[in-house]
C-alpha cells in the first residue's frame, strides 16, 4: 500500500521529501491521522500529505458512502 511504501522510504532515506496522496472517502479519518503522524515522525518531518475527496461516484458508493458531494463538507 502507499502508506507502507511511504514508511519504507522514510526509514531508508534522510533527505528525500515524501509526498503521500490520500483519497479520504476510502479511509477513516482517524486511521489517516495515525498513519501520517507515524510516517511524519519516522521521516523527521519530511512528509507532505495531499488529501483529496475523490471525483468519481463509485469512489463513494463502493465504500457505502453517499455519492452526492453537495453537502459532503458539512457532513464530516
Tab-separated table of C-alpha atoms in Angstrom:
chain	number	residue	atom	x	y	z
A	1	UNK	CA	0.000	0.000	0.000
A	2	UNK	CA	1.118	3.617	-0.426
A	3	UNK	CA	1.318	4.077	3.347
A	4	UNK	CA	3.707	1.130	3.692
A	5	UNK	CA	5.811	2.412	0.791
A	6	UNK	CA	5.970	5.899	2.327
A	7	UNK	CA	7.053	4.422	5.667
A	8	UNK	CA	9.771	2.362	3.972
A	9	UNK	CA	11.025	5.425	2.093
A	10	UNK	CA	11.031	7.428	5.332
A	11	UNK	CA	13.075	4.761	7.083
A	12	UNK	CA	15.560	4.309	4.238
A	13	UNK	CA	16.276	7.951	3.389
A	14	UNK	CA	17.274	11.064	5.275
A	15	UNK	CA	16.826	13.962	2.838
A	16	UNK	CA	14.112	12.923	0.382
A	17	UNK	CA	10.779	14.762	0.700
A	18	UNK	CA	7.881	12.275	0.898
A	19	UNK	CA	4.549	13.187	-0.689
A	20	UNK	CA	1.575	10.942	0.089
A	21	UNK	CA	-1.800	11.384	-1.623
A	22	UNK	CA	-4.783	10.035	0.313
A	23	UNK	CA	-8.339	9.777	-1.035
A	24	UNK	CA	-10.334	10.433	2.128
A	25	UNK	CA	-13.617	8.636	1.320
A	26	UNK	CA	-11.669	5.379	1.182
A	27	UNK	CA	-10.133	5.761	4.643
A	28	UNK	CA	-11.335	6.524	8.137
A	29	UNK	CA	-10.059	9.944	9.185
A	30	UNK	CA	-8.563	8.638	12.427
A	31	UNK	CA	-6.591	5.988	10.503
A	32	UNK	CA	-5.231	8.621	8.099
A	33	UNK	CA	-4.208	10.813	11.047
A	34	UNK	CA	-2.472	7.952	12.843
A	35	UNK	CA	-0.661	6.678	9.735
A	36	UNK	CA	0.532	10.099	8.608
A	37	UNK	CA	1.652	11.119	12.109
A	38	UNK	CA	3.756	7.967	12.325
A	39	UNK	CA	5.332	8.464	8.914
A	40	UNK	CA	5.952	12.147	9.640
A	41	UNK	CA	7.772	11.276	12.870
A	42	UNK	CA	9.735	8.462	11.198
A	43	UNK	CA	10.787	10.793	8.384
A	44	UNK	CA	11.702	13.605	10.792
A	45	UNK	CA	9.033	15.928	9.397
A	46	UNK	CA	9.661	15.315	5.683
A	47	UNK	CA	6.105	14.168	4.908
A	48	UNK	CA	3.632	16.205	2.879
A	49	UNK	CA	0.070	14.845	2.735
A	50	UNK	CA	-2.263	15.669	-0.155
A	51	UNK	CA	-5.792	14.850	0.938
A	52	UNK	CA	-8.389	14.523	-1.820
A	53	UNK	CA	-12.121	13.971	-1.647
A	54	UNK	CA	-12.308	11.831	-4.782
A	55	UNK	CA	-14.054	12.596	-8.018
A	56	UNK	CA	-15.984	9.541	-9.148
A	57	UNK	CA	-19.295	8.412	-7.679
A	58	UNK	CA	-18.051	4.841	-7.299
A	59	UNK	CA	-15.261	6.070	-5.006
A	60	UNK	CA	-18.059	6.798	-2.558
A	61	UNK	CA	-20.679	4.153	-3.311
A	62	UNK	CA	-18.176	1.251	-3.172
A	63	UNK	CA	-17.436	2.242	0.419
A	64	UNK	CA	-21.062	2.665	1.433
A	65	UNK	CA	-20.935	6.462	1.306
A	66	UNK	CA	-23.348	8.911	-0.309
A	67	UNK	CA	-22.042	9.895	-3.745
A	68	UNK	CA	-23.847	13.268	-3.598
A	69	UNK	CA	-20.988	15.620	-2.705
A	70	UNK	CA	-23.094	18.794	-2.456
A	71	UNK	CA	-23.216	18.603	1.311
A	72	UNK	CA	-20.147	16.464	1.952
A	73	UNK	CA	-18.182	19.172	3.753
A	74	UNK	CA	-20.958	19.818	6.219
A	75	UNK	CA	-21.400	16.085	6.971
A	76	UNK	CA	-17.827	15.491	8.112
